[in-house]
Coordinates of C-alpha atoms and ligand atoms in Angstrom, one line a residue:
M24 CA 12.4 19.0 26.7
V25 CA 13.0 15.3 27.2
V26 CA 11.5 13.5 24.2
S27 CA 13.4 10.2 24.2
E28 CA 11.5 8.2 26.7
P29 CA 10.1 5.6 27.4
G30 CA 12.7 2.8 27.0
P31 CA 16.3 2.5 27.5
K32 CA 18.8 5.0 26.3
R33 CA 19.8 5.1 22.7
E34 CA 22.8 3.1 21.8
T35 CA 25.7 5.3 20.8
T36 CA 28.4 2.7 20.5
S37 CA 28.5 0.4 17.5
S38 CA 27.2 -3.0 18.4
E39 CA 27.2 -6.0 16.1
P40 CA 24.0 -6.2 14.1
Q41 CA 23.0 -9.7 13.3
I42 CA 21.1 -11.3 10.5
S43 CA 18.4 -13.6 11.7
S44 CA 20.1 -17.0 12.0
K45 CA 17.5 -19.2 10.3
V46 CA 18.2 -22.6 8.7
S47 CA 19.5 -22.4 5.2
E48 CA 17.2 -23.5 2.4
P49 CA 18.7 -25.8 -0.2
G50 CA 18.9 -24.1 -3.6
T51 CA 18.7 -20.6 -2.3
D52 CA 21.2 -18.3 -0.7
N53 CA 18.5 -17.1 1.7
P54 CA 18.7 -18.2 5.3
G55 CA 15.2 -19.5 5.7
T56 CA 13.5 -16.3 4.5
L57 CA 12.0 -17.5 1.3
H58 CA 9.4 -19.5 3.2
R59 CA 8.5 -16.3 5.0
R60 CA 8.4 -14.3 1.8
L61 CA 6.0 -16.8 0.3
L62 CA 3.6 -16.3 3.2
G63 CA 2.9 -12.9 1.6
P64 CA 1.9 -9.6 3.2
S65 CA -1.5 -10.9 4.5
I66 CA 0.4 -12.7 7.1
Q67 CA -0.3 -9.6 9.1
K68 CA -4.0 -10.1 9.0
S69 CA -6.0 -10.6 12.1
G70 CA -7.4 -14.0 13.2
Q71 CA -4.3 -16.1 12.6
D72 CA -3.0 -16.2 16.1
G73 CA -3.0 -20.0 16.6
V74 CA -1.9 -20.8 13.1
D75 CA 1.3 -22.9 12.5
Q76 CA 2.8 -20.6 9.8
A77 CA 5.7 -22.9 9.3
T78 CA 3.4 -25.6 8.0
V79 CA 1.4 -23.2 5.9
S80 CA 4.6 -21.8 4.3
E81 CA 5.8 -25.3 3.6
I82 CA 2.6 -26.1 1.8
I83 CA 2.9 -22.9 -0.3
Y84 CA 6.5 -23.7 -1.0
Q85 CA 5.7 -27.2 -2.2
A86 CA 2.6 -26.1 -4.2
T87 CA 4.3 -23.3 -6.1
Q88 CA 7.8 -24.7 -6.4
G89 CA 9.1 -24.6 -10.0
S90 CA 6.5 -22.0 -11.2
K91 CA 7.5 -18.7 -12.7
Y92 CA 6.1 -17.0 -9.6
F93 CA 8.3 -19.1 -7.3
E94 CA 11.4 -18.4 -9.3
H95 CA 10.7 -14.7 -9.3
Q96 CA 10.2 -14.7 -5.5
K97 CA 13.4 -16.8 -5.1
R98 CA 15.3 -14.3 -7.1
K99 CA 14.0 -11.3 -5.3
E100 CA 14.6 -12.9 -1.9
K101 CA 18.2 -13.6 -2.9
D102 CA 18.6 -10.0 -3.9
L103 CA 17.1 -8.8 -0.8
T104 CA 19.3 -11.0 1.3
K105 CA 22.3 -9.5 -0.4
K106 CA 21.0 -6.1 0.3
V107 CA 20.4 -6.9 4.0
E108 CA 23.9 -8.4 4.3
S109 CA 25.3 -5.3 2.8
I110 CA 23.5 -3.0 5.2
V111 CA 24.8 -5.1 8.1
Q112 CA 28.3 -4.8 6.8
Q113 CA 27.9 -1.0 6.4
A114 CA 26.6 -0.8 9.9
K115 CA 29.7 -2.5 11.2
K116 CA 31.8 0.3 9.6
V117 CA 30.0 3.1 11.2
S118 CA 32.3 4.6 13.8
N119 CA 31.4 5.7 17.3
Q120 CA 32.3 9.2 16.2
D121 CA 29.7 9.1 13.5
L122 CA 27.2 7.8 15.9
D123 CA 27.9 10.6 18.4
A124 CA 27.4 13.2 15.6
A125 CA 24.2 11.5 14.5
E126 CA 22.9 11.5 18.0
V127 CA 23.0 15.2 18.3
R128 CA 21.1 15.6 15.0
I129 CA 18.5 13.0 15.9
E130 CA 17.8 14.8 19.1
A131 CA 17.3 18.0 17.2
L132 CA 15.0 16.3 14.7
I133 CA 12.9 14.7 17.4
Q134 CA 12.4 18.0 19.0
Q135 CA 11.3 19.5 15.7
Y136 CA 8.8 16.7 15.2
E137 CA 7.5 17.0 18.7
V138 CA 6.5 20.5 18.0
T139 CA 4.1 19.2 15.4
R140 CA 2.3 16.9 17.9
D141 CA -1.4 17.7 18.1
L142 CA -3.3 16.0 20.8
T143 CA -6.6 17.9 20.4
Q144 CA -8.3 15.8 17.8
I145 CA -10.1 12.5 18.0
I146 CA -9.4 10.5 15.0
V147 CA -11.0 7.1 14.2
H148 CA -10.1 4.5 11.7
V149 CA -12.9 2.1 10.9
D150 CA -12.4 -1.2 9.0
C151 CA -15.1 -3.8 8.3
D152 CA -14.3 -7.3 9.4
A153 CA -13.7 -9.8 6.6
F154 CA -15.7 -7.5 4.5
Y155 CA -16.6 -9.4 1.3
A156 CA -17.1 -12.5 3.4
S157 CA -19.3 -10.8 5.9
V158 CA -21.5 -9.5 3.2
E159 CA -21.7 -12.9 1.6
E160 CA -22.5 -14.5 5.0
L161 CA -25.7 -12.4 5.1
D162 CA -26.9 -14.3 2.0
H163 CA -25.4 -17.6 3.1
P164 CA -26.0 -17.9 6.9
E165 CA -25.3 -21.6 6.7
L166 CA -21.6 -20.8 6.1
K167 CA -21.2 -18.8 9.3
S168 CA -19.5 -21.6 11.3
K169 CA -17.7 -23.0 8.3
P170 CA -14.4 -21.9 6.7
F171 CA -15.1 -20.0 3.5
A172 CA -13.5 -17.5 1.3
V173 CA -14.4 -15.1 -1.5
G174 CA -12.5 -14.8 -4.7
K175 CA -11.6 -16.4 -7.9
G176 CA -8.2 -17.9 -8.6
V177 CA -6.8 -15.6 -5.9
L178 CA -8.7 -15.2 -2.6
C179 CA -9.8 -11.7 -1.9
T180 CA -10.7 -12.5 1.7
C181 CA -12.0 -15.2 4.0
N182 CA -14.0 -15.4 7.2
Y183 CA -12.3 -15.8 10.5
E184 CA -13.1 -19.5 10.6
A185 CA -10.9 -20.0 7.6
R186 CA -8.2 -17.8 9.0
K187 CA -7.8 -20.3 11.8
F188 CA -6.3 -22.7 9.2
G189 CA -3.9 -20.1 7.8
V190 CA -6.1 -19.2 4.8
R191 CA -6.0 -15.5 4.0
S192 CA -6.3 -12.7 1.5
A193 CA -4.2 -12.9 -1.7
M194 CA -3.7 -16.6 -1.3
A195 CA -4.1 -18.7 -4.5
E196 CA -7.3 -20.6 -4.3
F197 CA -5.6 -24.0 -5.0
V198 CA -3.1 -23.4 -2.2
A199 CA -5.8 -22.4 0.2
K200 CA -7.6 -25.6 -0.6
K201 CA -4.5 -27.6 0.2
I202 CA -4.3 -25.8 3.6
C203 CA -8.0 -26.2 4.3
P204 CA -9.6 -28.9 2.1
E205 CA -13.1 -28.1 3.3
L206 CA -12.8 -24.5 2.4
V207 CA -15.9 -23.2 0.5
V208 CA -15.0 -20.5 -2.1
L209 CA -17.7 -18.1 -3.2
R210 CA -17.4 -15.9 -6.3
L211 CA -17.2 -12.2 -6.0
N212 CA -20.3 -10.0 -6.2
F213 CA -19.2 -6.4 -6.2
P214 CA -22.5 -4.7 -6.5
K215 CA -23.4 -6.2 -3.2
Y216 CA -20.3 -5.0 -1.5
I217 CA -20.7 -1.5 -3.0
E218 CA -24.2 -1.3 -1.8
K219 CA -23.2 -2.3 1.7
S220 CA -20.3 0.1 1.7
N221 CA -22.6 2.9 0.8
A222 CA -24.9 2.1 3.6
I223 CA -21.9 2.1 6.0
R224 CA -20.6 5.4 4.6
K225 CA -24.0 7.0 5.1
I226 CA -23.8 6.3 8.8
L227 CA -20.2 7.5 9.0
S228 CA -21.3 10.8 7.4
E229 CA -23.5 11.5 10.5
Y230 CA -20.4 11.3 12.7
D231 CA -18.1 13.2 10.3
P232 CA -19.5 14.5 7.0
N233 CA -15.9 15.0 5.8
H234 CA -14.8 11.5 6.6
C235 CA -12.2 10.0 4.2
A236 CA -13.4 6.7 2.7
M237 CA -10.2 5.0 1.7
T238 CA -11.7 1.8 0.2
L239 CA -15.0 0.1 0.2
D240 CA -14.5 -1.1 3.8
E241 CA -12.2 1.4 5.4
A242 CA -12.5 5.0 6.4
Y243 CA -10.9 7.7 8.6
L244 CA -13.1 10.1 10.7
N245 CA -12.5 13.0 12.9
I246 CA -15.2 12.8 15.6
T247 CA -13.9 15.7 17.7
E248 CA -16.9 18.0 16.9
Y249 CA -19.4 15.2 17.1
C250 CA -18.2 14.2 20.6
A251 CA -18.5 17.8 21.8
K252 CA -21.9 18.2 20.2
V253 CA -23.5 15.1 21.8
N254 CA -21.3 15.5 24.9
K255 CA -20.3 11.9 24.9
D256 CA -17.1 10.1 25.5
R257 CA -15.2 9.0 22.3
E258 CA -15.4 5.3 23.1
E259 CA -19.1 5.5 23.6
V260 CA -19.6 7.4 20.4
V261 CA -17.6 4.8 18.4
S262 CA -19.3 1.9 20.1
D263 CA -22.7 3.4 19.2
M264 CA -21.5 4.0 15.6
R265 CA -20.4 0.4 15.3
R266 CA -23.6 -0.9 16.8
R267 CA -25.7 1.2 14.4
I268 CA -23.6 -0.1 11.4
L269 CA -24.2 -3.7 12.5
E270 CA -27.9 -3.1 13.1
T271 CA -28.4 -1.4 9.8
T272 CA -26.1 -3.4 7.5
G273 CA -25.5 -6.7 9.3
V274 CA -21.8 -6.2 9.0
T275 CA -19.4 -5.9 12.0
V276 CA -16.7 -3.2 11.9
S277 CA -13.7 -2.7 14.1
A278 CA -12.3 0.7 15.0
G279 CA -9.1 2.3 16.3
I280 CA -9.4 5.6 18.2
G281 CA -6.4 7.9 18.8
P282 CA -5.0 11.4 18.4
N283 CA -4.0 10.9 14.8
S284 CA -4.6 8.8 11.8
R285 CA -1.4 6.7 12.1
V286 CA -2.1 5.3 15.5
A287 CA -5.8 5.0 14.8
K288 CA -5.1 2.8 11.8
I289 CA -2.8 0.5 13.8
A290 CA -5.3 0.4 16.7
S291 CA -8.3 -0.6 14.5
N292 CA -6.6 -4.0 13.9
I293 CA -5.9 -4.7 17.5
N294 CA -9.3 -6.0 18.6
K295 CA -10.5 -7.3 15.3
P296 CA -13.1 -8.7 14.7
N297 CA -15.9 -6.6 16.1
G298 CA -13.8 -4.7 18.5
Q299 CA -12.3 -1.3 19.2
F300 CA -9.1 0.0 20.8
V301 CA -8.4 3.4 22.1
I302 CA -5.2 5.2 22.6
A303 CA -5.6 8.2 24.8
N304 CA -4.8 11.7 23.6
D305 CA -1.8 11.8 25.8
R306 CA 1.8 11.8 24.7
E307 CA 2.9 9.1 27.2
A308 CA 0.1 6.8 26.2
V309 CA 0.9 7.2 22.5
M310 CA 4.7 6.6 23.1
E311 CA 4.0 3.6 25.2
F312 CA 1.7 2.1 22.6
M313 CA 4.3 2.6 19.9
C314 CA 7.2 1.4 22.0
N315 CA 6.4 -2.3 22.0
L316 CA 4.7 -2.4 18.6
P317 CA 6.5 -4.6 16.0
V318 CA 7.7 -2.4 13.2
R319 CA 5.9 -4.4 10.6
K320 CA 2.5 -3.4 12.1
V321 CA 3.1 0.2 11.0
T322 CA 1.6 1.1 7.6
G323 CA 4.6 1.9 5.4
V324 CA 6.8 -0.9 6.8
G325 CA 6.7 -3.8 4.4
Y326 CA 8.6 -6.9 4.1
V327 CA 11.8 -5.3 2.6
L328 CA 12.2 -2.6 5.3
E329 CA 11.2 -5.0 8.0
R330 CA 14.0 -7.4 7.0
Q331 CA 16.5 -4.6 7.1
L332 CA 15.4 -3.3 10.4
L333 CA 15.3 -6.8 11.9
A334 CA 18.9 -7.3 10.7
L335 CA 19.8 -4.2 12.6
N336 CA 18.0 -5.5 15.7
V337 CA 15.2 -3.0 15.3
N338 CA 12.2 -5.2 16.1
V339 CA 9.7 -2.9 17.7
C340 CA 9.2 0.8 17.3
G341 CA 10.9 1.6 20.6
D342 CA 14.1 0.1 19.0
I343 CA 14.0 2.8 16.4
Y344 CA 15.0 5.3 19.0
H345 CA 17.7 3.0 20.6
K346 CA 19.2 2.5 17.2
S347 CA 18.4 5.9 15.7
A348 CA 22.0 7.1 15.4
L349 CA 22.9 4.0 13.4
L350 CA 19.8 4.2 11.3
Y351 CA 20.5 7.8 10.6
Q352 CA 23.8 6.8 9.1
L353 CA 22.3 4.0 7.0
F354 CA 19.0 5.1 5.7
T355 CA 17.6 7.9 3.5
D356 CA 16.3 11.1 4.9
T357 CA 12.7 10.2 4.0
T358 CA 13.1 6.9 5.8
I359 CA 14.6 8.5 8.9
T360 CA 11.7 11.0 9.1
F361 CA 9.2 8.2 8.7
L362 CA 10.8 6.0 11.3
L363 CA 11.2 8.8 13.9
N364 CA 7.6 9.8 13.4
C365 CA 6.6 6.2 13.9
Y366 CA 8.6 6.0 17.1
L367 CA 7.0 9.1 18.3
G368 CA 3.5 8.0 17.3
L369 CA 3.0 11.2 15.3
G370 CA 0.6 11.4 12.4
S371 CA -1.9 13.5 10.6
T372 CA -4.9 14.9 12.3
E373 CA -6.5 16.3 9.1
V374 CA -9.3 14.2 7.7
K375 CA -11.0 15.2 4.5
P376 CA -12.8 13.5 1.7
I377 CA -10.4 11.6 -0.6
D378 CA -11.0 13.8 -3.6
Q379 CA -9.4 16.7 -1.7
Y380 CA -6.0 15.1 -1.5
E381 CA -3.5 16.5 -3.8
R382 CA -2.3 14.5 -6.8
K383 CA 1.4 13.6 -6.9
S384 CA 1.7 11.9 -10.2
V385 CA -0.2 10.7 -13.2
G386 CA 0.7 7.7 -15.2
C387 CA -0.4 5.4 -17.9
E388 CA 0.6 1.9 -18.7
R389 CA -0.2 -1.0 -21.0
T390 CA 0.0 -4.7 -20.4
F391 CA 0.3 -7.0 -23.4
R392 CA 1.6 -10.3 -24.6
A393 CA 5.4 -10.3 -24.4
I394 CA 7.1 -8.4 -27.2
S395 CA 10.8 -8.1 -28.2
D396 CA 10.4 -6.1 -31.4
A397 CA 11.5 -2.5 -31.0
A398 CA 9.1 -1.2 -33.6
Q399 CA 6.2 -2.7 -31.7
M400 CA 7.4 -1.3 -28.5
K401 CA 7.6 2.2 -30.0
Q402 CA 4.0 1.8 -31.2
K403 CA 2.9 0.9 -27.7
L404 CA 4.8 3.8 -26.3
Q405 CA 3.2 6.2 -28.7
G406 CA -0.3 5.0 -27.6
I407 CA 0.6 5.4 -24.0
A408 CA 2.0 8.9 -24.6
E409 CA -1.3 9.8 -26.2
D410 CA -3.3 8.5 -23.3
L411 CA -1.1 10.4 -20.9
E412 CA -1.6 13.6 -22.8
K413 CA -5.4 13.2 -22.7
D414 CA -5.2 12.8 -18.9
C415 CA -2.9 15.8 -18.5
R416 CA -5.3 17.9 -20.6
R417 CA -8.3 16.8 -18.7
L418 CA -6.5 17.4 -15.4
N419 CA -4.9 20.6 -16.6
L420 CA -1.4 19.7 -15.5
A421 CA 2.1 19.2 -16.7
G422 CA 5.1 17.5 -15.0
R423 CA 8.8 18.1 -14.6
K424 CA 9.9 14.5 -14.4
L425 CA 9.0 11.6 -16.6
G426 CA 9.4 8.0 -15.6
L427 CA 9.4 4.8 -17.7
K428 CA 8.4 1.5 -16.4
L429 CA 9.0 -1.8 -18.1
K430 CA 8.0 -5.2 -16.9
K431 CA 9.9 -8.2 -18.2
T432 CA 8.4 -11.7 -18.8
T433 CA 10.4 -12.8 -15.8
F434 CA 8.3 -10.5 -13.6
E435 CA 11.3 -8.2 -13.2
Q436 CA 10.5 -4.6 -13.3
I437 CA 12.7 -1.8 -14.6
S438 CA 12.0 1.9 -13.6
R439 CA 13.8 4.8 -15.1
Q440 CA 13.2 8.5 -14.5
R441 CA 14.6 11.7 -16.0
P442 CA 14.1 15.4 -15.2
M443 CA 12.6 17.4 -18.1
P444 CA 14.1 20.7 -19.3
K445 CA 10.6 22.2 -18.8
P446 CA 7.2 21.0 -17.6
I447 CA 5.8 18.8 -20.3
N448 CA 2.3 17.6 -21.1
T449 CA 2.2 16.6 -24.8
A450 CA 2.2 13.2 -26.3
A451 CA 5.1 14.3 -28.5
D452 CA 7.3 15.1 -25.5
F453 CA 6.2 12.0 -23.6
Y454 CA 7.1 9.8 -26.6
R455 CA 10.4 11.6 -27.3
Y456 CA 11.7 11.4 -23.7
G457 CA 10.2 8.0 -23.1
L458 CA 11.9 6.6 -26.1
L459 CA 15.3 7.9 -25.0
M460 CA 14.9 5.9 -21.8
L461 CA 13.4 2.9 -23.6
E462 CA 16.2 2.7 -26.2
K463 CA 18.8 2.4 -23.4
E464 CA 17.1 -0.8 -22.3
L465 CA 17.1 -2.5 -25.7
P466 CA 17.2 -5.4 -26.5
I467 CA 14.6 -6.4 -24.1
T468 CA 11.4 -8.5 -23.9
V469 CA 8.6 -6.8 -22.1
R470 CA 5.0 -7.4 -21.2
L471 CA 4.2 -4.0 -19.8
I472 CA 5.3 -0.4 -20.7
G473 CA 4.3 2.6 -18.6
L474 CA 5.0 6.3 -18.4
R475 CA 4.6 8.3 -15.3
L476 CA 4.7 12.0 -14.8
T477 CA 5.7 13.5 -11.5
D478 CA 6.7 16.8 -10.0
L479 CA 3.4 18.1 -11.3
V480 CA 2.5 21.7 -12.2
D481 CA -1.1 22.7 -11.9
L482 CA -1.9 24.7 -15.0
S483 CA -5.4 25.7 -13.8
H484 CA -4.0 28.0 -11.1
E485 CA -6.8 26.9 -8.9
G486 CA -4.6 26.1 -6.0
P487 CA -4.7 22.6 -4.7
M488 CA -5.8 20.2 -7.3
K489 CA -9.3 19.0 -6.6
T490 CA -9.5 16.7 -9.5
F491 CA -8.2 13.7 -7.6
L492 CA -11.1 11.4 -8.4
K493 CA -11.3 12.1 -12.1
G494 CA -8.5 9.9 -13.3
Q495 CA -6.6 9.7 -10.1
R496 CA -8.0 6.5 -9.1
R497 CA -7.1 4.5 -12.1
Q498 CA -4.8 1.7 -11.2
N499 CA -2.1 -0.5 -12.6
Y500 CA -4.6 -3.3 -13.0
T501 CA -5.0 -3.7 -16.7
L502 CA -6.4 -5.9 -19.3
D503 CA -4.5 -7.2 -22.2
D504 CA -3.2 -4.2 -24.0
E505 CA -5.5 -1.9 -22.2
P506 CA -4.0 1.4 -21.1
S507 CA -4.7 2.4 -17.6
T508 CA -3.9 5.6 -16.0
S509 CA -2.6 4.9 -12.6
I510 CA -2.2 6.9 -9.5
N511 CA -0.3 7.1 -6.3
F512 CA -3.2 5.7 -4.4
H513 CA -3.6 2.9 -1.9
A514 CA -6.1 0.8 -3.8
V515 CA -9.0 -1.3 -2.6
F516 CA -6.7 -4.2 -2.1
P517 CA -3.1 -3.1 -2.4
E518 CA -1.6 -6.1 -0.6
S519 CA -2.6 -8.8 -2.9
F520 CA -1.5 -7.5 -6.2
D521 CA 1.0 -4.7 -5.6
G522 CA 2.9 -5.7 -2.6
S523 CA 2.6 -4.3 0.8
T524 CA 2.1 -0.6 1.4
D525 CA 5.8 -0.2 2.0
I526 CA 7.1 3.1 0.8
H527 CA 10.4 1.3 0.4
D528 CA 8.9 -1.5 -1.5
D529 CA 6.7 0.3 -4.0
K530 CA 6.8 4.0 -3.6
E531 CA 3.7 4.6 -5.5
M532 CA 1.4 2.4 -3.6
G533 CA 0.4 3.7 -0.3
E534 CA 1.5 7.3 -0.8
L535 CA -2.0 8.6 -0.2
D536 CA -2.3 6.3 2.8
M537 CA 0.9 7.7 4.1
M538 CA -0.2 11.2 3.4
I539 CA -3.4 10.7 5.3
Q540 CA -1.6 9.2 8.2
G541 CA 1.1 11.8 8.3
S542 CA 3.2 13.4 5.6
Q543 CA 6.6 11.8 5.2
E544 CA 8.0 14.1 2.7
E545 CA 7.8 17.7 3.9
D546 CA 10.1 17.1 6.8
S547 CA 12.9 15.5 5.0
S548 CA 14.4 18.9 4.0
V549 CA 15.0 19.5 7.6
I550 CA 17.2 16.5 7.8
D551 CA 19.0 17.6 4.6
E552 CA 20.1 20.7 6.4
L553 CA 21.0 19.0 9.5
R554 CA 22.8 16.3 7.7
S555 CA 24.9 18.5 5.4
S556 CA 28.0 17.8 7.3
S557 CA 27.4 14.1 7.7
K558 CA 29.3 11.9 5.2
A559 CA 28.5 8.4 6.2
T560 CA 25.3 7.6 4.4
A561 CA 26.3 4.2 3.3
A562 CA 23.0 2.7 2.3
R563 CA 21.3 5.8 1.1
D564 CA 18.9 4.1 -1.2
V565 CA 17.2 1.2 0.5
K566 CA 14.2 1.4 -1.7
N567 CA 13.2 -1.8 -3.4
A568 CA 11.1 -1.1 -6.5
E569 CA 8.8 -4.0 -6.4
E570 CA 7.6 -6.2 -3.6
L571 CA 5.7 -9.4 -3.5
Q572 CA 4.1 -8.2 -6.7
D573 CA 2.6 -11.3 -8.0
S574 CA 0.0 -13.8 -6.8
T575 CA -0.2 -17.4 -7.6
V576 CA -3.5 -18.7 -8.9
D577 CA -5.1 -21.9 -9.8
H578 CA -4.4 -22.4 -13.4
S579 CA -7.7 -24.1 -14.0
M580 CA -9.5 -20.9 -13.1
Q581 CA -11.0 -18.9 -15.8
I582 CA -12.2 -15.4 -15.7
S583 CA -15.8 -14.9 -16.8
E584 CA -16.8 -12.6 -19.6
R585 CA -18.9 -10.7 -17.2
E586 CA -15.7 -9.5 -15.6
T587 CA -14.2 -8.2 -18.8
L588 CA -13.7 -4.5 -18.7
P589 CA -14.7 -2.4 -21.7
L590 CA -11.7 -1.4 -23.7
S591 CA -12.6 2.2 -24.2
T592 CA -10.4 4.6 -22.3
D593 CA -11.5 7.9 -23.6
S594 CA -12.4 9.9 -20.7
G595 CA -13.7 13.4 -20.0
E596 CA -16.6 15.2 -18.6
T597 CA -19.7 15.7 -20.5
S598 CA -22.3 18.4 -20.1
S599 CA -25.1 16.0 -19.0
G600 CA -23.9 15.3 -15.5
V601 CA -22.0 12.2 -16.5
V602 CA -18.3 11.6 -16.7
A603 CA -16.3 8.8 -18.3
C604 CA -15.0 6.3 -15.7
P605 CA -11.2 6.8 -15.6
I606 CA -10.7 3.1 -15.7
C607 CA -13.1 1.6 -18.1
G608 CA -14.2 4.7 -20.0
N609 CA -17.9 4.0 -19.5
Q610 CA -20.2 6.9 -18.9
V611 CA -21.2 7.1 -15.2
S612 CA -22.9 9.6 -13.1
A613 CA -20.7 12.6 -12.2
D614 CA -22.0 12.4 -8.6
D615 CA -18.9 11.8 -6.5
Q616 CA -20.4 8.9 -4.6
A617 CA -21.7 7.1 -7.7
L618 CA -18.4 7.6 -9.5
N619 CA -16.5 6.5 -6.4
R620 CA -18.6 3.3 -6.3
H621 CA -18.1 2.6 -9.9
V622 CA -14.4 3.2 -9.8
D623 CA -14.0 0.9 -6.8
W624 CA -15.8 -1.8 -8.7
C625 CA -13.7 -1.3 -11.8
L626 CA -10.5 -1.4 -9.8
S627 CA -11.5 -4.6 -8.2
R628 CA -12.4 -6.3 -11.4
G629 CA -9.2 -5.1 -13.1
A630 CA -7.0 -6.3 -10.3
I631 CA -8.5 -9.8 -10.2
R632 CA -8.2 -10.2 -13.9
E633 CA -4.6 -9.0 -13.9
A634 CA -3.6 -11.4 -11.2
V635 CA -5.3 -14.3 -12.9
K636 CA -3.9 -13.4 -16.3
E637 CA -0.3 -13.1 -15.0
T638 CA -0.3 -16.7 -14.0
F639 CA -1.7 -17.9 -17.2
E640 CA 1.3 -16.5 -19.1
Ligands
LIG910 P1 -9.4 -5.8 4.3 O1 -10.0 -4.8 5.2 O2 -7.9 -5.7 4.2 O3 -9.7 -7.3 4.8 P2 -11.1 -7.8 5.3 O4 -12.1 -6.8 5.6 O5 -11.5 -8.9 4.4 O6 -10.6 -8.5 6.7 P3 -10.2 -7.8 8.0 O7 -11.1 -8.3 9.0 O8 -8.8 -8.3 8.3 O9 -10.2 -6.3 7.8 O10 -9.9 -5.6 2.9 C1 -11.3 -5.3 2.6 C2 -11.7 -6.1 1.4 O11 -10.9 -5.8 0.3 C3 -11.7 -7.6 1.6 O12 -12.9 -8.1 2.2 C4 -11.5 -8.1 0.2 C5 -10.7 -7.0 -0.5 N1 -9.3 -7.5 -0.5 C6 -8.8 -8.1 -1.6 O13 -9.6 -8.2 -2.6 N2 -7.6 -8.5 -1.6 C7 -6.7 -8.4 -0.6 O14 -5.5 -8.8 -0.6 C8 -7.2 -7.8 0.6 C9 -6.3 -7.6 1.8 C10 -8.5 -7.3 0.6
LIG911 MG1 -11.5 -5.0 6.6

């Protein structure tokens, strides 16, 4: 079977990879890339085609220069540049013999992945256009033709008028106003967005009762059955669905249609706003679509991986194939699996409600004013261990690996992990093993401590864990000294506060998204076997723990009391049809939809508070 087309043949001789030759920036060792980093992940957002990004990045550079945030970004960029240089050096050392050996393995891998290709399903990804802004526009029609944004301190989103100036999600409000002085900024009103989201989901349910609502404004559907039932073409069905959503809710949505979730997600962004794009259920069509797609457009490729790929002359997904032998020698098994699946345009065809996805980890962390005192840290750790035990008990699980996360006042993050002698689920064990890791880092000044349990064991013997929602959706967005159990879940707005959804930038974020789009993990064992004789795996670990983590905000902004989350974190089901919200601990209806709504709301509030708070410190 020929699986390597379209595009030129793979390179099997070592060519000189080059780092992008941009102008050097004074004061940094980064060749012009700090400006790009400062643009943030929302640079990928639609509606910015005519924007002069060089000017925008210069404004951000000047406005943030000297701040803690800026220094942190500068440091990270310097580290990343070193890492990129190192991978380029390692690439130069890969021999033609190694490349020949890798080529054989790559071909075998591709054939194995090809077998998994399913072209029988019609998957749709829908995403509302400028969601919060669109909802606000219904109440403020006078703003329709004016640039406006929604947020506080940090912008959550803006309308397409504002995007023409270079304003976008996750931008600090004061920076956005420098870029677009006439920008109107409205405050957030989550109940309105939740209500609208529910109305949209109700319509989606008619097309796929098992659709997967990822966030308030985004969902995956499988419309195969629906199309057969009404005997209509997929494009017509999606077009009808979008029209109905607009008529019922006043909000425009865009959609991507394709044979799997990965390509559907990419496609939904192509004709934004208020458009749809279809990729035929045909191998050639999918391959062609992926071939010229810039790597950064793929969910899972964030800034860090993009920089490394560009340095190796991998610009579009088609290049993944041309350079696959080299990439095989430089990247981890998981990354190679991921990249090859991207090149092939393979992805998941299974769409199910979000609470049916299996949990991968459970964690708990606390943010507080900076502390250096070991006794105080131990006290925090004890509290975190107790919270984690509560969650483990509620979810009926234990774990074989424990991770410790520390965040320093300099924004630097430290992550340590150790395997446990047996699956653990008690506070005593969490504390004991957590302390062993913590003590190795002393002396240290931290503002966040977290524990995370992975390699989970389901103690309920109920098969796949169906308790995803109850606790799973807690996020890392915390109040001062408030514990929050977090999950490996792509949150309502991952980009603004937790970096891009790059598995290599922040493994936790986006895992569910990646799972829904197509599993990255299960196939890597195949490579392990194939690779057993291969020795040149120079840059095995290209993972960067933290990416574009922080947002700049207007220091004058205050967060209102209304947005303060209750501090209670006790959670657990009660007998009266209510459960405790896994984030705020308040009692809410146990009905999945109602809980979902409430959790989305809590997550959003927490995230915004966190971003604002970080900058005050
Ligand atoms: P998105 O779908 O990413 O953005 P959007 O709907 O505003 O715009 P687009 O037309 O490009 O889809 O996110 C949905 C909502 O989530 C958005 O309206 C506000 C919120 N959000 C944030 O709060 N912060 C962020 O960084 C992003 C990206 C979104
Ligand atoms: Mg959207």
